[in-house]
Structure formats: structure tokens, C-alpha cells
Tab-separated table of C-alpha atoms and ligand atoms in Angstrom:
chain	number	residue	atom	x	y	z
A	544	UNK	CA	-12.505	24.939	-12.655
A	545	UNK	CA	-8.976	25.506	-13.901
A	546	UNK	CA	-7.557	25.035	-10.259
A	547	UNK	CA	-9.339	21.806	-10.741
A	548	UNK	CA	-8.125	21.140	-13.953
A	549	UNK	CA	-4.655	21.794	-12.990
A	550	UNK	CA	-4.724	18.962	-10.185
A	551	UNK	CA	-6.435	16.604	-12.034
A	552	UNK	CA	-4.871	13.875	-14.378
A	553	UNK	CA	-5.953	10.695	-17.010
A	554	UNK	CA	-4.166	7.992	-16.495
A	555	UNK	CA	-4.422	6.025	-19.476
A	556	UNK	CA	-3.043	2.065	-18.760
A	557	UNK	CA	-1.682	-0.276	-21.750
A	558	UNK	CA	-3.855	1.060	-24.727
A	559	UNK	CA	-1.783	-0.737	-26.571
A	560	UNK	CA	-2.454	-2.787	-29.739
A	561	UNK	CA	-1.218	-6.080	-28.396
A	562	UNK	CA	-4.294	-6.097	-25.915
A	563	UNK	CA	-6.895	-5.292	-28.468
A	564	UNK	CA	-8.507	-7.623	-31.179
A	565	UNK	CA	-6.083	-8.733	-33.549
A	566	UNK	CA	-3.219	-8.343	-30.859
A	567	UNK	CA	-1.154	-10.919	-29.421
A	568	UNK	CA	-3.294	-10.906	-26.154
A	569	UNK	CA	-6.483	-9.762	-26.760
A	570	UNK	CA	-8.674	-8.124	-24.387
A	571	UNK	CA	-12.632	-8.501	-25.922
A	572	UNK	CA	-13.683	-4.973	-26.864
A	573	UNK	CA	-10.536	-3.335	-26.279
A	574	UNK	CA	-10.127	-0.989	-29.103
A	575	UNK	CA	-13.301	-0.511	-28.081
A	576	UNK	CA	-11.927	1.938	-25.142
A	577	UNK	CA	-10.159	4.561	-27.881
A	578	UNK	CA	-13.203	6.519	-28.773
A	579	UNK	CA	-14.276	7.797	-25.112
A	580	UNK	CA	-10.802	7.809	-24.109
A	581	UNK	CA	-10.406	10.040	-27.690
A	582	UNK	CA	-13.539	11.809	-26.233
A	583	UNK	CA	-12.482	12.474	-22.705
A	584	UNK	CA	-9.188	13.914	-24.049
A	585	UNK	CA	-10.633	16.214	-26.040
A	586	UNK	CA	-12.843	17.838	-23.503
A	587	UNK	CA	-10.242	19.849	-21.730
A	588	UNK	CA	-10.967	18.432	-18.340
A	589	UNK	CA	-6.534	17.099	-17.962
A	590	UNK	CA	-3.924	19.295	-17.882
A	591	UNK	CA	-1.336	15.940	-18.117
A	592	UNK	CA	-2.191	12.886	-19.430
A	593	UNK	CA	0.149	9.444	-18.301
A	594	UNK	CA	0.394	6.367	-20.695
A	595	UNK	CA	1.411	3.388	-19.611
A	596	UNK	CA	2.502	0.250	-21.762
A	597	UNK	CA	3.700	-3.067	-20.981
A	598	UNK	CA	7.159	-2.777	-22.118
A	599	UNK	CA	8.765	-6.486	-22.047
A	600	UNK	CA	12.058	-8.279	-23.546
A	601	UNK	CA	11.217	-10.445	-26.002
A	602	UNK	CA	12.449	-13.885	-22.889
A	603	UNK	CA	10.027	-12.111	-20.160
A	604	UNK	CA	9.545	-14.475	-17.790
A	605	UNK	CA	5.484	-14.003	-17.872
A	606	UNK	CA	5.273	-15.401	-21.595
A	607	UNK	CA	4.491	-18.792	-22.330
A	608	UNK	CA	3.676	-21.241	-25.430
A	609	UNK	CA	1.122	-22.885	-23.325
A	610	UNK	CA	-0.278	-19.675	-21.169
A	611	UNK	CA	-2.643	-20.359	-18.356
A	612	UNK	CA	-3.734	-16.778	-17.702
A	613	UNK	CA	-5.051	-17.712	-14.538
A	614	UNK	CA	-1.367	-17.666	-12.817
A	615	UNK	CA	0.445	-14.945	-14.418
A	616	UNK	CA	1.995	-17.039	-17.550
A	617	UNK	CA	0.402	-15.194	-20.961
A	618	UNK	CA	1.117	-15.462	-24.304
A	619	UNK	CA	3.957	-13.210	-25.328
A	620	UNK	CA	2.805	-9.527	-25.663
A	621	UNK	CA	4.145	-6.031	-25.605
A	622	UNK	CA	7.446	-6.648	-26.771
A	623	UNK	CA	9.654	-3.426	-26.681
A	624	UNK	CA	10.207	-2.178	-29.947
A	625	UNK	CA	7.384	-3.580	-31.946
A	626	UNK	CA	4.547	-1.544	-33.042
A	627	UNK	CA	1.790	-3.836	-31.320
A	628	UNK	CA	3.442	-2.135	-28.266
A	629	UNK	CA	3.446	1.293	-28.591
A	630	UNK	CA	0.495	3.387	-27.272
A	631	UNK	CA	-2.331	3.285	-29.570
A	632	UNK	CA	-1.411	5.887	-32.024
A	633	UNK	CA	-4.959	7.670	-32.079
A	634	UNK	CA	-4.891	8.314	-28.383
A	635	UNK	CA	-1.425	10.191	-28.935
A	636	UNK	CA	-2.770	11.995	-31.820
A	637	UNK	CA	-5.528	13.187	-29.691
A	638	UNK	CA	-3.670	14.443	-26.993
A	639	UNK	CA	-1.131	16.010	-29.013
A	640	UNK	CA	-4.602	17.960	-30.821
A	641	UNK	CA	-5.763	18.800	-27.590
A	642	UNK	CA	-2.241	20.392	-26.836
A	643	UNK	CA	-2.174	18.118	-23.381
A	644	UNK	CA	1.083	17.843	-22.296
A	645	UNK	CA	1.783	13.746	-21.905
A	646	UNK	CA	4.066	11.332	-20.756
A	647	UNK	CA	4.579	7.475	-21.689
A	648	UNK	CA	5.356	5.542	-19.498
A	649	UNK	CA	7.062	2.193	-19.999
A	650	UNK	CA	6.604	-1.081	-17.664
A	651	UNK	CA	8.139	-4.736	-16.852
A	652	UNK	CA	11.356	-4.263	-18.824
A	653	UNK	CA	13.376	-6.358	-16.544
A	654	UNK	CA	13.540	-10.011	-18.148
A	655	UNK	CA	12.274	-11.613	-14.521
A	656	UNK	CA	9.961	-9.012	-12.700
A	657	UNK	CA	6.202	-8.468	-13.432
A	658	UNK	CA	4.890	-5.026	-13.613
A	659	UNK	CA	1.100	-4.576	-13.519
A	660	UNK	CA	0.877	-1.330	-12.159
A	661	UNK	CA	1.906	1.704	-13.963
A	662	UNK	CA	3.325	3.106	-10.804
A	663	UNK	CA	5.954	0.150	-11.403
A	664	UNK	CA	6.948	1.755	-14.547
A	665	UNK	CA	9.445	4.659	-15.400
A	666	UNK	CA	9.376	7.361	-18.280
A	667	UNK	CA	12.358	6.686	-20.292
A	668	UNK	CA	12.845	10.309	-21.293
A	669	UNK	CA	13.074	11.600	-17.889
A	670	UNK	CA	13.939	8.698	-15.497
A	671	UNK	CA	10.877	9.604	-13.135
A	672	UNK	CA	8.344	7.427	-11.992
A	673	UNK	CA	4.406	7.880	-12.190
A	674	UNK	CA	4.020	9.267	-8.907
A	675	UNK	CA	7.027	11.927	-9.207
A	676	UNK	CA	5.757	13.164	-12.918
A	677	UNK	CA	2.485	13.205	-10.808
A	678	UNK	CA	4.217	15.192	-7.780
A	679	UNK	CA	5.988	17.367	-10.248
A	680	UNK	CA	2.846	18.664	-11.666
A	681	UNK	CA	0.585	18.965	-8.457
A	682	UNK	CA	-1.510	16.537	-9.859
A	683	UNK	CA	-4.442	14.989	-6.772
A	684	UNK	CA	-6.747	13.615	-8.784
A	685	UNK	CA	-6.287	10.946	-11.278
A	686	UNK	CA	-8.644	9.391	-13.754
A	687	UNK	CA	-8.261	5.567	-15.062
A	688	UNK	CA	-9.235	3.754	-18.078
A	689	UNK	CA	-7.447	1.335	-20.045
A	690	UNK	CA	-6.725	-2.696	-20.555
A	691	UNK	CA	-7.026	-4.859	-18.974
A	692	UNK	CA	-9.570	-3.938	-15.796
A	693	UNK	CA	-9.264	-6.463	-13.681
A	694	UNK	CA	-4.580	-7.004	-13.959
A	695	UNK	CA	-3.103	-4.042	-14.895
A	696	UNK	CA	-5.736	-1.136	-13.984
A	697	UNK	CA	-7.074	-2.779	-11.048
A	698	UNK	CA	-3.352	-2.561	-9.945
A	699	UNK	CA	-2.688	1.181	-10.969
A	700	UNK	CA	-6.016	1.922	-9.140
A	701	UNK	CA	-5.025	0.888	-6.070
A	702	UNK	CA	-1.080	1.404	-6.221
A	703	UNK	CA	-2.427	4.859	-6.953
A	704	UNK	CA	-3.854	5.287	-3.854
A	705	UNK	CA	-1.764	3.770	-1.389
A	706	UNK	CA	0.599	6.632	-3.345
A	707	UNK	CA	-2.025	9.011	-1.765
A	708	UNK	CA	-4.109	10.563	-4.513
A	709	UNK	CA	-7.618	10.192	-5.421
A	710	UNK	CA	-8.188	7.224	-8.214
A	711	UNK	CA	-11.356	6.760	-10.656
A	712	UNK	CA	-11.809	4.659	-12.881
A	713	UNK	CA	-13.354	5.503	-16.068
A	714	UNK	CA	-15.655	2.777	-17.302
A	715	UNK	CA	-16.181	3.560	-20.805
A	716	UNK	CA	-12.400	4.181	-21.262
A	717	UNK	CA	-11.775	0.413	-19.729
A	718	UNK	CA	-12.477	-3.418	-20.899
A	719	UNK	CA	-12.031	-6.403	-18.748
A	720	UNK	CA	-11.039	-10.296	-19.793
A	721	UNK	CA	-13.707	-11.547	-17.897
A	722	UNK	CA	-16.766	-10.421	-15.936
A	723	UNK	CA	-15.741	-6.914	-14.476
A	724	UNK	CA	-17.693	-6.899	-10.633
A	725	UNK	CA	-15.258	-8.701	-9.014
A	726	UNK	CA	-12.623	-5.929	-9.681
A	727	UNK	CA	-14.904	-3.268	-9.357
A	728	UNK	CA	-16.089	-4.003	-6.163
A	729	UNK	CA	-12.407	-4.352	-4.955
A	730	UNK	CA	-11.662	-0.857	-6.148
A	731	UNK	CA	-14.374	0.999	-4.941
A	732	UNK	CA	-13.354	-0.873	-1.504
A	733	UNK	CA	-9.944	0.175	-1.102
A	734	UNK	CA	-11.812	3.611	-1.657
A	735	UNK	CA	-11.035	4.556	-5.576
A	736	UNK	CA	-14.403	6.030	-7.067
A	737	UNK	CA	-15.796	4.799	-10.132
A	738	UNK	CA	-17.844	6.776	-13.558
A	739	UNK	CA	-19.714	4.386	-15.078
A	740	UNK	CA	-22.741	1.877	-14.456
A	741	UNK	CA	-21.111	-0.245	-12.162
A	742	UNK	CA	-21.119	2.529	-9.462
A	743	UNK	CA	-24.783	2.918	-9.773
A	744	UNK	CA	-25.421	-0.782	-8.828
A	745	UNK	CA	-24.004	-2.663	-6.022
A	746	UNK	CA	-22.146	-5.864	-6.476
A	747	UNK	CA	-24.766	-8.907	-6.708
B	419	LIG	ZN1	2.828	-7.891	-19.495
């Protein structure tokens, strides 16, 4: 159990404000992935927990007044600096209760390259990317949840694999833009496992 606990990890993609309601790109649901992600936390399974957040200039080259969605171009969100941005202040607080050691880690900060994955992204404090706060900390196992499924945690999912460790995704903790089986499917393909319902039933 703690030898378990000591390898194992939450991963914990772009709970950020500007991807729930009321945000600048709203995922449906997606506050709706704080309370089991405030639950999960809290049960003492993670010895490190990683946030990520979309961490854009204000000119990113992915924003657009007339977004299609569909090919990358989005309404502007996650604009460094602003509080729609930051990690969703409740997951923070929880960790910090739980006395989980965590990292943030920030994403897509240079004006003309995407960033999906949070294995793209750096932690500003330290300079290290996801997989060497990871390596630092003997961590094998990671657990995923966050927004949105199918961009941004579908990408950490598998990144996070071809990085060599062993990805789940957390369904509660996670909300998609549109129907999640396509995504799903794709993940449990490349060979990440999955907690939730989805597992359960195969693809129609
Ligand atoms: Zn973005």
C-alpha cells in the first residue's frame, strides 16, 4: 500500500475556470469534475499531485473571433495572468488539506505553438517538465481526470505513455465537449486503462 502510494500520481489536466460554465470556453459539466477530483484527493491514495493549465499570451495563435473548434481555432481562453486561468482554487485548497505535495504545471505559452498535452508543459518554479517531476519522484502510475476529454486529456493520456508509465483515466474527474466513446476507445487502445462506466461497456 504505501509502496504503491509512493509510485502512484493524479494528474489533474486544465481544471481551470475558463473551461467550465461561465468560462470563456466552456466545457458542459465541467465544474462538474471538482467534487470527485476534491474526493479522490482527499483519500490519500497520491503522494504528488500534477496540474496542468493552458497557459497562453493573450495573440496565441489558436484564438479566434470566429472559432471553428473543429480545426484547432477556439475562442480565446486561458490567458496567463487572469484568474479564469489559474487552477481551480478548490482543487488547490484540497490538496494543500490533504498535505499532498503538488506541482502546476503551465502549457502553450509560446505565441505560435499548441500545447495539448501536459507533458508539453513546464513548471515555472522549477524548469522541469511533467515527466522529470514524475522521474524525480519515482512516480509509475498516473491517474487522469480533467477538461477537456477528448483535446487536452486524451493527449496527456497517451503522451503519458509513450513517456513509459501506466495512464488511467478517471471518469468522474473528466468532462468531454462532445460524445466521449470516440476518445475513450482510442485510449484504452493505445493501452491506458480507464475507472469509470465506459470501461465496463465496449464501444458501440
Ligand atoms: Zn489552449
Amino acid at each position: 500500500m504505501g509502496a504503491q502510494r509512493r509510485h502512484t500520481a493524479l494528474l489533474v489536466v486544465d481544471a481551470q475556470p475558463t473551461f467550465m460554465p461561465g468560462g470563456e470556453l466552456p466545457v458542459p459539466d465541467g465544474d462538474a469534475i471538482i467534487a470527485p477530483l476534491v474526493q479522490l484527493i482527499r483519500s490519500g491514495q497520491f503522494s504528488f499531485i500534477a496540474f496542468s493549465r493552458d497557459w497562453h499570451p493573450a495573440n496565441h495563435f489558436s484564438f479566434s473571433a470566429e472559432p471553428e473548434f473543429t480545426d484547432g481555432s477556439w475562442p480565446s481562453h486561458g490567458v496567463a495572468g487572469t484568474a479564469n486561468a489559474e487552477v481551480h482554487p478548490a482543487l488547490i485548497a484540497a490538496a494543500r488539506a490533504a498535505g499532498v505535495e503538488f506541482v502546476i504545471i503551465s502549457k502553450g505559452m509560446e505565441q505560435n505553438v499548441e500545447a495539448y498535452s501536459a507533458f508539453d508543459g513546464i513548471n515555472l518554479e522549477t524548469g522541469r517538465t511533467l515527466t522529470e517531476e514524475l522521474r524525480a519522484r519515482q512516480v509509475k502510475k498516473v491517474e487522469t481526470g480533467g477538461l477537456a476529454g477528448e483535446i487536452c486529456v486524451k493527449a496527456s493520456v497517451l503522451a503519458g505513455i509513450k513517456e513509459g508509465f501506466d495512464m488511467s483515466l478517471f471518469e468522474a474527474g473528466t468532462r468531454f465537449l462532445g460524445p466521449p466513446q470516440g476518445a475513450i476507445t482510442e485510449m484504452l487502445g493505445q493501452g491506458a486503462h480507464v475507472d469509470g462506466e465506459s470501461a465496463k461497456a465496449p464501444a458501440a
